[in-house]
Amino acid sequence: MSEVSDDTTLAAGDGSDATTDLYGCIAGDSLGQTVLHPTREQYVDVIKTLADEGFTLVIDLCGVDYLQHMRRPLPAGVVPERFEVVVNLLDITHRRRIRVRVQVPDSDPTLPSLFDVHPGSEAYERETYDMFGVVFTDHPDMTRILMPEDWDGHPLRKDYAVGTIPVQFKGANS
Amino acid sequence: MTATDWTPSRAPAQTSEGAQEMTARSEMGPRELLREVGSVLRMSEAEAALLGDLPEDPDEDQTMIINMGPQHPSTHGVLRLMLELQGETVLRCKPIIGYLHTGMEKTGEQLTFMQGGTNVTRMDYLSPMANELVFSMATEKLLGIDGDIPERAVWMRMLLAELNRMSSHLLFMATNGMDLGAVSMMIYGWREREEVLRFFQRVTGLRMNHNFIRPGGLAADLPPGWRDDVLRLLDLIPERLEEYDILMTGQPIWRERLQGVGVITPDEALALGAVGPILRSTGVAWDLRRDMPYLRYDEMDFDVIVGTYGDAYDRYAIRLNEIRESMKIVRQILDRMPEGDFRIQDKKVTPPPRARIDESMEALIHHFKIFTEGFKVPEGEVYMGIESPRGEIGCYIASDGSPTPYRMHMRAPSFANIQCLPHMMRGGLVADAVAVISSVDPVLGDVDR
C-alpha cells in the first residue's frame, strides 16, 4: 500500500504534465490531481485494481465530447479520440482522489460498464449514454434517463444544436 | 457495434411509454433480479434470485405496478416512482427522473465563466450557495488563483455555505414532517428557514438563486449590521430546535414511523456511491469539510454527526444535529471574520468597483468587456468537490482556453442518492415509501439539472 501511495504523491507533486506509469497505464497530472489514461481494454481492470487499492467510491462519471477541441493536451502515448469518459474515484480510507479518463472513438462509441465493480455508476452511465450516445456494454438497463424515451440524438454532443425559441417582439433577435 | 444497432438486454417494453418502464417481476431475468437486489452486495445470481422472492413468490396477478408521482406531494418535486406492490408491500421500486431536465450543462457551455454562476445556482435550489461555491472553486483552480483568494472572501463563503446548510436542513425538517403528517412541523420549518433567507436577502438581494459567490471572490461585501442579524439568528434557532425535539424526536408516533424504515448498510451505501447524511447515517464518518478540507474548515471546531442503524430516523437526527454543528461553525466565523477585500484584486477576473466606472473610461471599458466577453481560462480540466447539505457536490470543468467552459458537468448529490431508493424501499410498506423518499432529501432540480 505504502509503495502505491508514494507513487501517487510523486505523480501529483510538481504540477507539471509529467508522464509516468501507474497501475499499468499512462498517468498524468492535472492541477495537482493524478489522472490515469487507460485504453478501453484496460479500463475495467484498472478500475478493479483501483477498487482493491481503496478507491471504492465512484464519485462521478461523465462524458466529454471533444469534437471541437481534438488537440487538447494529453500525455504522450494517449491517442485523442472524440469522446472521453471521465471517472472520478474517491478513497475514503486514505482521503485521496484519482481520475480516470478513457478515450472512446466516434466510430465505435462503446465502453464496458462498471456496473459489476461499482453498482453506483449505473445512473451516471445511463446519463452519459443519454447525453453523448456512448453505449456501456453489459449495463443492466441502458436506457435514456434525463431525456424522454423517444428523443432523437444526444443533446450534449457538440454537433447537437442549441435550440432557440422565437422572440415575439419586433426587431429582437430570434 | 455502434450505438444504433445496440439493443438493450432487457425485454422490450410492455407498456406504452417505452423501454424505461418497469415490467412485472415475473418477466425479469436473473440479471435484472440481480440488479434489483443482489448487485450491491455482490451476491451470486442464484442467491439474488432467492432473495428476490420476497415475501413469498407472488402470483403475477397478485402484484400490481403503480406509479407514485410525478405529481405527488411527497415526491419533493417531479419524481416518479414505479412501485411493484403486493398488497401494501413494496416489492420493487424504480425511480424515473428527467421531468425537470432543463439542460443546464448544455447551457453552461454557452455561458462564460463569469455568467456561469447564474446557471449553476438554479440547480440545487435549496442550497444555491454550495452550487456557486463549487463552480467558483473549480474555475479558480483552473485559473490558478485558488490560493490567492482574500481571507475575508474565504470566510464569507464559509459563513454563507453554513447558513445555507442550516436553511436547507430546516426545510428538510419541514418536508419530513409534512410527509409524515406532522403539519405543524412543516409550518415551523418553513418559518425558521425564512429567517435565514431573510438574512440572505439582506446580503445578496435575493432569497434564492443568489449568484453571489463568483470566481475570484464574492459579488459584494457583507452589509452593515450583518453581525447583529447573524447573532439574532443564532439566538433564535436553538430554542426552535428544542421545540422540534419536543415535537418529534422523542415522540412515539414519530419514532414508530421512522425507526427501522429505509435501512441501508454501509456496504450498500458505499457501493451505490451515496455520500452525505445517507452515508453518515450508516456510521461511516465521512465529511469533506473535515476529511478533505477546503476553505478554512480545517481550522474549525465541529463534529461530524454519524448514525448507527442507517434508517430514516438516523438521517433525521443527523440533519437536526448538523444544524447545531453549523451554528457552532457560524459562531466561530463571527469571532474570526477578518477585514479586507471580498474579492481578488486581479484585473483579469474582477470587474472594477462601481464608483470607478463613473470616473474612468478605462474602467467602463474593462467592466463592459469582462461582462460581455468574460475572462479567458487556461486550457485544462479540473474536478472540485465540496460538502453540500446533501452530500458531495462536484464540478468537473474542461476548458479549451476560451472564456466559456468547454464542458461543465455537475456531480449532483441527489442524482446519486436517488439510486439508493430501490434498496431502501424493498420490503417496506407504501406508507414507508414516503418516509424513505423524504429521508433521502432529494432536490429534483439537482437530480435533473
Coordinates of C-alpha atoms in Angstrom, one line a residue:
Chain A
M1 CA 0.0 0.0 0.0
S2 CA 2.7 2.5 1.0
E3 CA 4.5 1.9 -2.2
V4 CA 1.5 2.8 -4.3
S5 CA 0.6 5.9 -2.3
D6 CA 4.1 7.1 -2.6
D7 CA 3.8 6.8 -6.4
T8 CA 0.6 8.8 -6.3
T9 CA 2.1 11.7 -4.4
L10 CA 5.1 11.6 -6.7
A11 CA 2.9 11.9 -9.7
A12 CA 0.8 14.6 -8.1
G13 CA 3.7 16.5 -6.8
D14 CA 5.2 19.1 -9.2
G15 CA 2.1 20.2 -11.1
S16 CA 3.7 19.6 -14.4
D17 CA 2.4 17.2 -17.1
A18 CA 5.0 14.6 -16.2
T19 CA 4.1 11.2 -17.7
T20 CA 4.5 8.2 -15.6
D21 CA 3.2 4.7 -15.5
L22 CA 0.7 3.9 -12.8
Y23 CA -1.4 0.7 -12.4
G24 CA -0.2 -0.3 -15.8
C25 CA -1.5 2.6 -17.8
I26 CA -0.3 6.1 -18.8
A27 CA -0.7 8.5 -16.0
G28 CA -0.5 12.3 -16.0
D29 CA -1.2 15.1 -13.6
S30 CA -3.9 17.8 -13.9
L31 CA -3.7 20.7 -11.4
G32 CA -2.4 18.5 -8.6
Q33 CA -4.6 15.5 -9.2
T34 CA -3.4 12.2 -10.6
V35 CA -5.1 11.3 -13.9
L36 CA -4.9 7.8 -15.4
H37 CA -5.4 7.2 -19.1
P38 CA -6.2 3.6 -19.6
T39 CA -7.2 2.2 -23.0
R40 CA -10.6 0.8 -23.4
E41 CA -9.3 -2.7 -22.9
Q42 CA -7.6 -1.8 -19.7
Y43 CA -10.4 0.3 -18.4
V44 CA -12.4 -2.2 -16.2
D45 CA -9.3 -3.9 -15.0
V46 CA -7.8 -0.6 -13.9
I47 CA -11.0 0.3 -12.1
K48 CA -10.9 -3.1 -10.4
T49 CA -7.3 -2.6 -9.4
L50 CA -8.1 0.8 -8.0
A51 CA -11.1 -0.6 -6.1
D52 CA -8.7 -3.1 -4.5
E53 CA -6.3 -0.2 -3.7
G54 CA -9.1 1.5 -1.8
F55 CA -10.7 3.8 -4.4
T56 CA -14.1 2.3 -3.6
L57 CA -16.4 5.2 -4.3
V58 CA -17.3 6.2 -7.9
I59 CA -18.0 9.8 -7.1
D60 CA -18.6 10.9 -10.6
L61 CA -18.7 9.6 -14.2
C62 CA -19.3 11.8 -17.1
G63 CA -18.6 12.1 -20.8
V64 CA -16.9 14.9 -22.7
D65 CA -17.3 15.4 -26.5
Y66 CA -14.0 16.8 -27.8
L67 CA -15.2 17.3 -31.3
Q68 CA -14.2 20.9 -31.5
H69 CA -11.1 20.5 -29.3
M70 CA -9.3 17.5 -30.6
R71 CA -5.9 19.0 -30.0
R72 CA -6.2 19.1 -26.2
P73 CA -3.1 18.4 -24.1
L74 CA -2.7 14.7 -23.3
P75 CA 0.3 12.8 -22.0
A76 CA 2.5 11.2 -24.7
G77 CA 1.1 7.9 -25.9
V78 CA -2.5 8.7 -25.5
V79 CA -4.3 8.9 -28.8
P80 CA -7.0 11.5 -28.7
E81 CA -10.5 10.4 -29.7
R82 CA -13.7 12.3 -30.0
F83 CA -15.3 11.1 -26.8
E84 CA -13.8 10.8 -23.4
V85 CA -15.4 9.2 -20.3
V86 CA -14.1 10.7 -17.1
V87 CA -14.4 8.8 -13.9
N88 CA -13.7 10.4 -10.5
L89 CA -12.8 7.9 -7.8
L90 CA -12.5 8.6 -4.1
D91 CA -10.7 6.6 -1.4
I92 CA -12.2 7.4 1.9
T93 CA -9.7 5.5 3.9
H94 CA -6.7 7.3 2.7
R95 CA -8.6 10.5 1.7
R96 CA -7.4 10.8 -1.8
R97 CA -8.9 11.2 -5.2
I98 CA -7.9 9.9 -8.6
R99 CA -9.3 10.5 -12.1
V100 CA -9.6 8.1 -14.9
R101 CA -10.0 9.3 -18.5
V102 CA -10.8 6.8 -21.3
Q103 CA -10.8 7.7 -24.9
V104 CA -13.8 6.5 -26.8
P105 CA -13.7 6.7 -30.6
D106 CA -16.6 8.2 -32.6
S107 CA -16.7 5.2 -34.9
D108 CA -17.5 2.8 -32.1
P109 CA -18.8 4.6 -29.1
T110 CA -18.9 1.7 -26.7
L111 CA -17.3 1.1 -23.3
P112 CA -17.7 -1.7 -20.9
S113 CA -19.9 -0.9 -18.0
L114 CA -18.6 -0.5 -14.4
F115 CA -21.8 -1.9 -13.0
D116 CA -20.2 -5.2 -11.8
V117 CA -17.5 -3.3 -9.9
H118 CA -19.4 -0.3 -8.8
P119 CA -23.2 -0.6 -8.9
G120 CA -23.4 3.1 -8.1
S121 CA -22.2 4.0 -11.5
E122 CA -25.4 2.8 -13.0
A123 CA -27.2 6.2 -13.2
Y124 CA -24.1 8.0 -14.4
E125 CA -23.6 5.6 -17.2
R126 CA -27.2 6.0 -18.3
E127 CA -26.7 9.7 -18.2
T128 CA -23.6 9.5 -20.3
Y129 CA -25.4 7.3 -22.8
D130 CA -28.3 9.7 -22.9
M131 CA -26.3 12.8 -23.3
F132 CA -23.4 11.5 -25.5
G133 CA -24.6 8.3 -27.0
V134 CA -21.7 6.3 -25.5
V135 CA -23.1 2.8 -25.0
F136 CA -22.0 0.9 -22.0
T137 CA -22.0 -2.7 -22.8
D138 CA -23.3 -5.1 -20.3
H139 CA -25.1 -2.4 -18.4
P140 CA -28.3 -3.8 -17.0
D141 CA -30.6 -1.0 -18.1
M142 CA -29.1 1.0 -20.9
T143 CA -32.0 3.5 -21.4
R144 CA -32.3 7.2 -21.5
I145 CA -32.6 8.8 -18.1
L146 CA -33.0 12.5 -18.4
M147 CA -34.5 12.9 -21.9
P148 CA -37.8 11.3 -23.0
E149 CA -37.6 7.8 -24.4
D150 CA -38.4 8.9 -27.9
W151 CA -35.9 11.7 -28.1
D152 CA -33.7 11.9 -31.1
G153 CA -30.0 12.4 -30.7
H154 CA -27.8 13.1 -27.8
P155 CA -28.0 16.7 -26.6
L156 CA -24.6 17.2 -25.1
R157 CA -22.7 16.3 -28.3
K158 CA -21.1 19.3 -29.8
D159 CA -22.8 18.8 -33.1
Y160 CA -26.2 18.9 -31.4
A161 CA -27.5 22.5 -31.9
V162 CA -28.8 24.6 -29.1
G163 CA -32.5 25.3 -29.7
T164 CA -33.9 28.8 -29.6
I165 CA -37.4 30.0 -29.0
P166 CA -38.6 32.7 -31.4
V167 CA -39.0 36.0 -29.7
Q168 CA -42.2 37.7 -30.3
F169 CA -41.1 41.3 -30.3
K170 CA -40.4 43.1 -33.5
G171 CA -36.7 43.7 -34.2
A172 CA -35.4 41.5 -31.5
N173 CA -33.1 38.6 -32.3
S174 CA -34.9 35.4 -32.6
Chain B
M1 CA -21.1 -2.4 -32.7
T2 CA -22.4 1.1 -33.0
A3 CA -24.9 2.9 -30.9
T4 CA -27.7 2.3 -33.3
D5 CA -27.6 -1.5 -33.6
W6 CA -27.3 -2.0 -29.9
T7 CA -30.3 -3.4 -28.2
P8 CA -30.9 -3.4 -24.5
S9 CA -30.6 -6.7 -22.7
R10 CA -34.0 -6.4 -21.1
A11 CA -37.3 -7.4 -22.6
P12 CA -39.0 -4.9 -24.9
A13 CA -41.4 -2.5 -23.3
Q14 CA -44.7 -4.0 -22.1
T15 CA -46.4 -0.7 -21.7
S16 CA -47.0 2.3 -24.0
E17 CA -44.3 4.5 -22.6
G18 CA -41.2 2.9 -23.9
A19 CA -38.3 0.8 -22.5
Q20 CA -37.8 2.9 -19.4
E21 CA -40.9 1.3 -17.9
M22 CA -40.7 -1.4 -15.3
T23 CA -42.0 -4.8 -16.2
A24 CA -43.7 -7.3 -13.9
R25 CA -41.2 -9.1 -11.7
S26 CA -42.2 -12.5 -13.1
E27 CA -40.9 -11.4 -16.5
M28 CA -37.5 -10.5 -15.2
G29 CA -34.4 -12.5 -16.0
P30 CA -31.8 -13.3 -13.4
R31 CA -29.6 -10.4 -14.4
E32 CA -32.4 -7.9 -13.7
L33 CA -33.2 -9.6 -10.4
L34 CA -29.5 -9.4 -9.5
R35 CA -29.6 -5.7 -10.3
E36 CA -32.6 -5.2 -8.1
V37 CA -31.5 -7.0 -5.0
G38 CA -28.1 -8.5 -5.1
S39 CA -25.7 -6.5 -7.1
V40 CA -24.9 -4.1 -4.4
L41 CA -24.0 -6.9 -2.0
R42 CA -22.0 -8.8 -4.7
M43 CA -24.3 -11.8 -4.4
S44 CA -24.3 -14.6 -6.9
E45 CA -27.2 -14.6 -9.3
A46 CA -28.8 -17.7 -7.6
E47 CA -28.7 -16.1 -4.2
A48 CA -30.1 -12.9 -5.5
A49 CA -32.9 -14.8 -7.2
L50 CA -33.7 -16.4 -3.8
L51 CA -33.7 -13.0 -2.2
G52 CA -35.9 -11.7 -4.9
D53 CA -38.7 -13.9 -3.7
L54 CA -40.0 -11.5 -1.1
P55 CA -42.0 -12.1 0.9
E56 CA -43.1 -15.3 -0.8
D57 CA -43.2 -15.9 -4.5
P58 CA -46.3 -13.9 -5.6
D59 CA -48.6 -14.8 -8.4
E60 CA -48.4 -12.5 -11.2
D61 CA -51.9 -11.2 -10.8
Q62 CA -51.4 -10.6 -7.1
T63 CA -48.8 -7.9 -7.7
M64 CA -49.6 -4.5 -9.0
I65 CA -47.4 -1.9 -10.7
I66 CA -48.3 1.6 -9.8
N67 CA -46.9 5.0 -10.3
M68 CA -46.2 7.2 -7.4
G69 CA -45.7 10.7 -8.8
P70 CA -44.6 12.6 -10.8
Q71 CA -47.1 14.9 -9.2
H72 CA -47.3 13.8 -5.6
P73 CA -47.0 15.9 -2.5
S74 CA -44.3 13.7 -1.1
T75 CA -42.0 13.3 -4.0
H76 CA -40.3 16.6 -3.4
G77 CA -40.8 17.9 -6.9
V78 CA -41.4 15.9 -10.0
L79 CA -40.1 12.4 -9.2
R80 CA -41.9 9.4 -10.5
L81 CA -41.5 6.1 -8.7
M82 CA -42.8 2.9 -10.2
L83 CA -43.6 0.6 -7.4
E84 CA -44.4 -3.1 -7.7
L85 CA -46.7 -3.9 -4.8
Q86 CA -48.1 -7.0 -3.3
G87 CA -50.8 -5.7 -1.1
E88 CA -49.1 -2.8 0.6
T89 CA -45.6 -4.2 0.5
V90 CA -43.2 -2.7 -2.0
L91 CA -41.5 -5.5 -3.9
R92 CA -39.6 -3.3 -6.2
C93 CA -39.2 0.3 -7.0
K94 CA -37.7 2.2 -9.9
P95 CA -37.2 5.9 -9.8
I96 CA -37.8 7.7 -13.1
I97 CA -36.4 11.1 -13.4
G98 CA -35.9 13.7 -16.0
Y99 CA -39.2 15.7 -15.7
L100 CA -37.3 18.8 -14.6
H101 CA -34.4 18.4 -17.0
T102 CA -33.5 21.8 -18.3
G103 CA -30.2 21.1 -19.9
M104 CA -28.1 23.2 -17.6
E105 CA -24.9 21.5 -18.6
K106 CA -25.6 22.4 -22.2
T107 CA -26.5 26.0 -21.2
G108 CA -23.2 26.1 -19.2
E109 CA -21.3 25.6 -22.4
Q110 CA -23.0 28.7 -23.9
L111 CA -22.3 31.0 -20.9
T112 CA -19.0 32.4 -19.9
F113 CA -17.3 31.6 -16.6
M114 CA -18.5 35.0 -15.5
Q115 CA -22.1 34.2 -16.2
G116 CA -21.9 30.6 -15.2
G117 CA -22.9 31.4 -11.6
T118 CA -26.4 32.4 -12.7
N119 CA -26.8 29.0 -14.3
V120 CA -25.4 26.7 -11.6
T121 CA -27.2 28.4 -8.7
R122 CA -30.5 27.2 -10.1
M123 CA -29.6 23.5 -9.9
D124 CA -30.0 22.6 -6.3
Y125 CA -32.3 25.4 -5.4
L126 CA -32.3 24.7 -1.7
S127 CA -28.5 25.1 -1.4
P128 CA -27.6 27.5 -4.1
M129 CA -24.5 28.7 -2.2
A130 CA -23.0 25.2 -2.5
N131 CA -23.5 25.2 -6.2
E132 CA -22.0 28.6 -6.7
L133 CA -19.1 27.8 -4.4
V134 CA -18.1 24.6 -6.1
F135 CA -18.3 26.2 -9.6
S136 CA -16.3 29.2 -8.4
M137 CA -13.7 27.0 -6.8
A138 CA -13.3 24.8 -9.8
T139 CA -12.9 27.9 -12.0
E140 CA -10.4 29.4 -9.6
K141 CA -8.4 26.2 -9.7
L142 CA -8.3 26.3 -13.5
L143 CA -7.2 30.0 -13.4
G144 CA -4.5 29.1 -10.8
I145 CA -5.8 31.7 -8.4
D146 CA -7.2 29.3 -5.8
G147 CA -4.5 30.2 -3.3
D148 CA -4.8 34.0 -3.7
I149 CA -8.5 34.4 -2.6
P150 CA -8.5 37.1 0.1
E151 CA -9.2 35.9 3.6
R152 CA -12.4 37.8 4.1
A153 CA -13.8 36.3 0.9
V154 CA -12.9 32.8 2.2
W155 CA -14.6 33.4 5.5
M156 CA -17.6 35.0 3.9
R157 CA -18.0 32.0 1.7
M158 CA -17.9 29.7 4.7
L159 CA -20.4 31.8 6.5
L160 CA -22.9 31.7 3.6
A161 CA -22.3 28.0 3.0
E162 CA -23.0 27.1 6.6
L163 CA -26.1 29.3 6.8
N164 CA -27.3 27.7 3.6
R165 CA -26.7 24.3 5.2
M166 CA -28.9 25.4 8.0
S167 CA -31.7 26.7 5.8
S168 CA -31.6 23.5 3.7
H169 CA -31.8 21.2 6.7
L170 CA -34.6 23.3 8.2
L171 CA -36.5 22.8 5.0
F172 CA -35.8 19.1 5.3
M173 CA -37.3 19.2 8.8
A174 CA -40.4 20.9 7.4
T175 CA -40.9 18.5 4.5
N176 CA -40.0 15.4 6.5
G177 CA -42.7 16.5 9.0
M178 CA -45.2 17.2 6.2
D179 CA -44.6 13.8 4.6
L180 CA -45.3 12.0 7.9
G181 CA -48.3 14.0 8.8
A182 CA -46.8 16.5 11.2
V183 CA -48.2 19.6 9.6
S184 CA -47.2 22.0 12.4
M185 CA -43.6 20.8 11.8
M186 CA -43.9 21.9 8.2
I187 CA -45.0 25.4 9.2
Y188 CA -42.3 25.6 11.8
G189 CA -39.6 24.5 9.4
W190 CA -40.6 27.0 6.7
R191 CA -40.8 29.7 9.3
E192 CA -37.2 29.2 10.5
R193 CA -35.9 28.8 7.0
E194 CA -37.5 32.1 6.2
E195 CA -35.3 33.8 8.9
V196 CA -32.2 32.5 7.2
L197 CA -33.4 33.5 3.8
R198 CA -34.2 37.0 5.1
F199 CA -30.5 37.3 6.0
F200 CA -29.6 36.1 2.5
Q201 CA -31.8 38.7 1.1
R202 CA -30.1 41.4 3.1
V203 CA -26.7 40.2 1.9
T204 CA -27.3 39.2 -1.7
G205 CA -30.5 40.9 -2.6
L206 CA -32.3 37.6 -3.4
R207 CA -33.8 34.8 -1.3
M208 CA -32.6 32.1 -3.6
N209 CA -30.5 31.8 -6.8
H210 CA -28.1 34.4 -5.5
N211 CA -25.2 34.3 -7.9
F212 CA -23.3 35.9 -5.1
I213 CA -20.2 33.7 -4.9
R214 CA -18.3 34.2 -8.1
P215 CA -14.9 33.2 -9.5
G216 CA -12.4 35.3 -7.6
G217 CA -14.5 36.1 -4.6
L218 CA -17.9 37.4 -3.9
A219 CA -20.2 39.9 -5.6
A220 CA -20.3 42.4 -2.7
D221 CA -19.2 42.8 0.8
L222 CA -21.5 42.0 3.8
P223 CA -23.9 44.8 4.5
P224 CA -23.5 46.9 7.7
G225 CA -25.2 45.3 10.6
W226 CA -24.8 41.7 9.3
R227 CA -23.2 40.6 12.5
D228 CA -26.3 41.5 14.5
D229 CA -28.5 39.7 12.1
V230 CA -26.5 36.6 12.3
L231 CA -26.4 36.8 16.1
R232 CA -30.1 37.2 16.1
L233 CA -30.4 34.0 14.0
L234 CA -28.1 32.2 16.3
D235 CA -30.2 33.2 19.3
L236 CA -33.5 32.3 17.7
I237 CA -32.8 28.9 16.1
P238 CA -31.5 26.9 19.1
E239 CA -34.7 27.3 21.0
R240 CA -36.7 26.4 18.0
L241 CA -34.7 23.3 17.6
E242 CA -35.6 22.4 21.2
E243 CA -39.2 22.7 20.1
Y244 CA -38.5 20.3 17.3
D245 CA -37.1 17.9 19.8
I246 CA -40.2 18.1 21.9
L247 CA -42.5 17.9 18.9
M248 CA -40.8 15.0 17.2
T249 CA -37.6 13.4 18.4
G250 CA -39.0 11.6 21.4
Q251 CA -42.5 11.3 20.2
P252 CA -43.6 7.7 19.9
I253 CA -45.5 8.0 16.7
W254 CA -42.6 9.8 15.0
R255 CA -40.2 7.1 16.2
E256 CA -42.5 4.3 15.0
R257 CA -42.8 5.9 11.6
L258 CA -39.0 6.3 11.1
Q259 CA -37.1 3.8 13.1
G260 CA -36.1 0.8 11.1
V261 CA -37.5 2.2 7.9
G262 CA -35.4 2.6 4.8
V263 CA -32.4 0.8 6.3
I264 CA -29.2 0.8 4.3
T265 CA -25.9 -0.7 5.3
P266 CA -22.5 0.9 5.0
D267 CA -21.5 -1.5 2.2
E268 CA -24.6 -0.7 0.2
A269 CA -24.2 3.0 0.7
L270 CA -20.6 2.9 -0.4
A271 CA -21.3 0.6 -3.4
L272 CA -24.1 2.9 -4.5
G273 CA -21.9 6.0 -4.2
A274 CA -24.1 7.6 -1.7
V275 CA -22.4 10.3 0.4
G276 CA -23.6 13.0 2.8
P277 CA -26.2 12.2 5.5
I278 CA -27.1 8.9 3.9
L279 CA -23.6 7.5 4.2
R280 CA -23.1 9.1 7.6
S281 CA -26.4 7.5 8.8
T282 CA -24.8 4.1 8.4
G283 CA -21.9 5.0 10.7
V284 CA -19.3 6.0 8.2
A285 CA -17.9 9.3 9.3
W286 CA -17.2 10.9 6.0
D287 CA -17.5 14.6 5.7
L288 CA -15.4 16.5 3.2
R289 CA -15.3 19.5 5.4
R290 CA -13.3 17.5 7.9
D291 CA -11.7 14.9 5.8
M292 CA -10.7 16.8 2.7
P293 CA -10.9 20.3 4.0
Y294 CA -11.4 23.3 1.7
L295 CA -11.8 27.0 2.6
R296 CA -10.8 27.2 6.3
Y297 CA -12.8 24.2 7.6
D298 CA -9.5 22.7 8.9
E299 CA -9.4 25.5 11.5
M300 CA -13.0 25.0 12.6
D301 CA -14.0 23.0 15.6
F302 CA -17.1 20.9 14.8
D303 CA -18.3 17.3 15.0
V304 CA -19.2 15.0 12.1
I305 CA -22.5 13.5 13.1
V306 CA -22.9 9.8 12.4
G307 CA -25.8 7.4 12.9
T308 CA -25.8 3.7 13.8
Y309 CA -28.6 2.0 12.1
G310 CA -28.8 3.7 8.7
D311 CA -32.5 4.2 8.9
A312 CA -34.7 7.2 8.3
Y313 CA -34.6 8.1 11.9
D314 CA -30.8 8.4 11.9
R315 CA -31.0 10.6 8.8
Y316 CA -33.5 12.8 10.5
A317 CA -31.4 13.0 13.7
I318 CA -28.2 13.7 11.7
R319 CA -29.7 16.6 9.9
L320 CA -31.2 18.0 13.1
N321 CA -27.8 17.9 14.8
E322 CA -26.0 19.2 11.7
I323 CA -27.9 22.4 12.1
R324 CA -26.4 22.6 15.6
E325 CA -22.9 22.0 14.3
S326 CA -23.4 24.6 11.6
M327 CA -24.3 27.1 14.2
K328 CA -21.2 26.2 16.1
I329 CA -19.2 26.9 12.9
V330 CA -21.0 30.2 12.3
R331 CA -20.2 31.3 15.9
Q332 CA -16.5 30.7 15.2
I333 CA -16.7 32.5 11.9
L334 CA -18.3 35.5 13.6
D335 CA -15.4 35.6 16.1
R336 CA -12.7 35.4 13.4
M337 CA -14.1 37.1 10.3
P338 CA -11.2 39.3 9.1
E339 CA -11.4 42.6 7.4
G340 CA -10.1 43.2 3.9
D341 CA -11.1 42.6 0.3
F342 CA -14.1 40.5 -0.5
R343 CA -12.7 39.6 -4.0
I344 CA -9.4 39.1 -5.6
Q345 CA -7.7 42.3 -6.9
D346 CA -6.9 40.6 -10.2
K347 CA -8.0 42.8 -13.1
K348 CA -8.4 39.7 -15.3
V349 CA -11.1 38.2 -13.2
T350 CA -12.6 41.1 -11.1
P351 CA -14.6 43.9 -12.6
P352 CA -13.7 47.4 -11.4
P353 CA -15.7 48.8 -8.5
R354 CA -18.9 50.6 -9.5
A355 CA -17.6 54.0 -8.3
R356 CA -14.6 53.8 -10.7
I357 CA -16.9 53.4 -13.7
D358 CA -18.2 56.9 -13.3
E359 CA -14.7 58.4 -13.2
S360 CA -12.7 56.4 -15.7
M361 CA -13.3 55.4 -19.3
E362 CA -10.8 52.6 -18.9
A363 CA -12.8 51.2 -16.1
L364 CA -16.0 51.4 -18.0
I365 CA -14.5 49.6 -21.0
H366 CA -12.9 47.0 -18.7
H367 CA -16.2 46.5 -16.9
F368 CA -18.1 46.1 -20.3
K369 CA -15.5 43.7 -21.7
I370 CA -15.5 41.5 -18.6
F371 CA -19.2 41.2 -18.5
T372 CA -19.7 40.7 -22.3
E373 CA -16.7 38.6 -23.3
G374 CA -15.7 37.2 -19.9
F375 CA -12.2 36.2 -19.0
K376 CA -10.1 33.6 -20.6
V377 CA -9.4 30.5 -18.6
P378 CA -6.3 28.4 -19.3
E379 CA -6.7 25.0 -21.0
G380 CA -7.1 22.1 -18.7
E381 CA -9.6 20.1 -16.7
V382 CA -10.4 20.0 -13.1
Y383 CA -12.7 18.3 -10.6
M384 CA -13.6 20.0 -7.4
G385 CA -15.9 18.5 -4.8
I386 CA -17.3 20.1 -1.6
E387 CA -19.8 19.1 1.0
S388 CA -23.3 20.3 0.2
P389 CA -26.2 19.7 2.6
R390 CA -27.0 16.6 0.5
G391 CA -23.5 15.2 0.2
E392 CA -20.6 15.8 -2.2
I393 CA -21.4 18.2 -4.9
G394 CA -18.7 18.2 -7.6
C395 CA -17.9 20.3 -10.6
Y396 CA -16.0 18.9 -13.5
I397 CA -14.8 21.6 -15.9
A398 CA -12.9 21.1 -19.1
S399 CA -11.6 24.3 -20.6
D400 CA -10.2 24.9 -24.1
G401 CA -8.7 28.2 -23.2
S402 CA -11.8 30.3 -24.2
P403 CA -14.0 32.3 -21.8
T404 CA -16.7 29.6 -21.9
P405 CA -16.3 26.2 -20.3
Y406 CA -15.8 23.6 -23.0
R407 CA -17.6 21.1 -20.7
M408 CA -19.2 21.7 -17.4
H409 CA -20.5 18.8 -15.5
M410 CA -22.1 18.8 -12.1
R411 CA -21.9 15.8 -9.9
A412 CA -25.2 16.3 -8.2
P413 CA -25.6 14.6 -4.8
S414 CA -29.3 14.0 -5.2
F415 CA -28.7 12.3 -8.5
A416 CA -26.5 9.7 -6.9
N417 CA -28.6 9.4 -3.7
I418 CA -31.8 8.7 -5.7
Q419 CA -30.1 5.4 -6.7
C420 CA -30.4 4.2 -3.1
L421 CA -34.2 4.4 -3.2
P422 CA -34.9 0.9 -4.6
H423 CA -32.6 -0.6 -2.0
M424 CA -34.1 1.3 0.9
M425 CA -37.7 0.6 -0.1
R426 CA -37.5 -3.1 -0.7
G427 CA -39.9 -4.9 1.5
G428 CA -41.3 -1.9 3.1
L429 CA -44.8 -0.5 3.0
V430 CA -46.2 2.1 0.7
A431 CA -46.6 4.4 3.6
D432 CA -42.9 3.9 4.4
A433 CA -42.0 4.8 0.9
V434 CA -43.0 8.4 1.7
A435 CA -40.7 8.4 4.7
V436 CA -37.9 6.9 2.7
I437 CA -38.0 9.5 -0.1
S438 CA -38.2 12.2 2.5
S439 CA -35.2 10.9 4.4
V440 CA -33.1 10.9 1.2
D441 CA -34.0 14.6 0.9
P442 CA -33.7 14.8 -2.9
V443 CA -34.0 18.1 -4.7
L444 CA -35.3 17.4 -8.2
G445 CA -33.7 20.4 -9.7
D446 CA -30.4 18.9 -8.6
V447 CA -31.3 15.4 -9.9
D448 CA -32.3 16.6 -13.4
R449 CA -30.2 19.7 -13.8

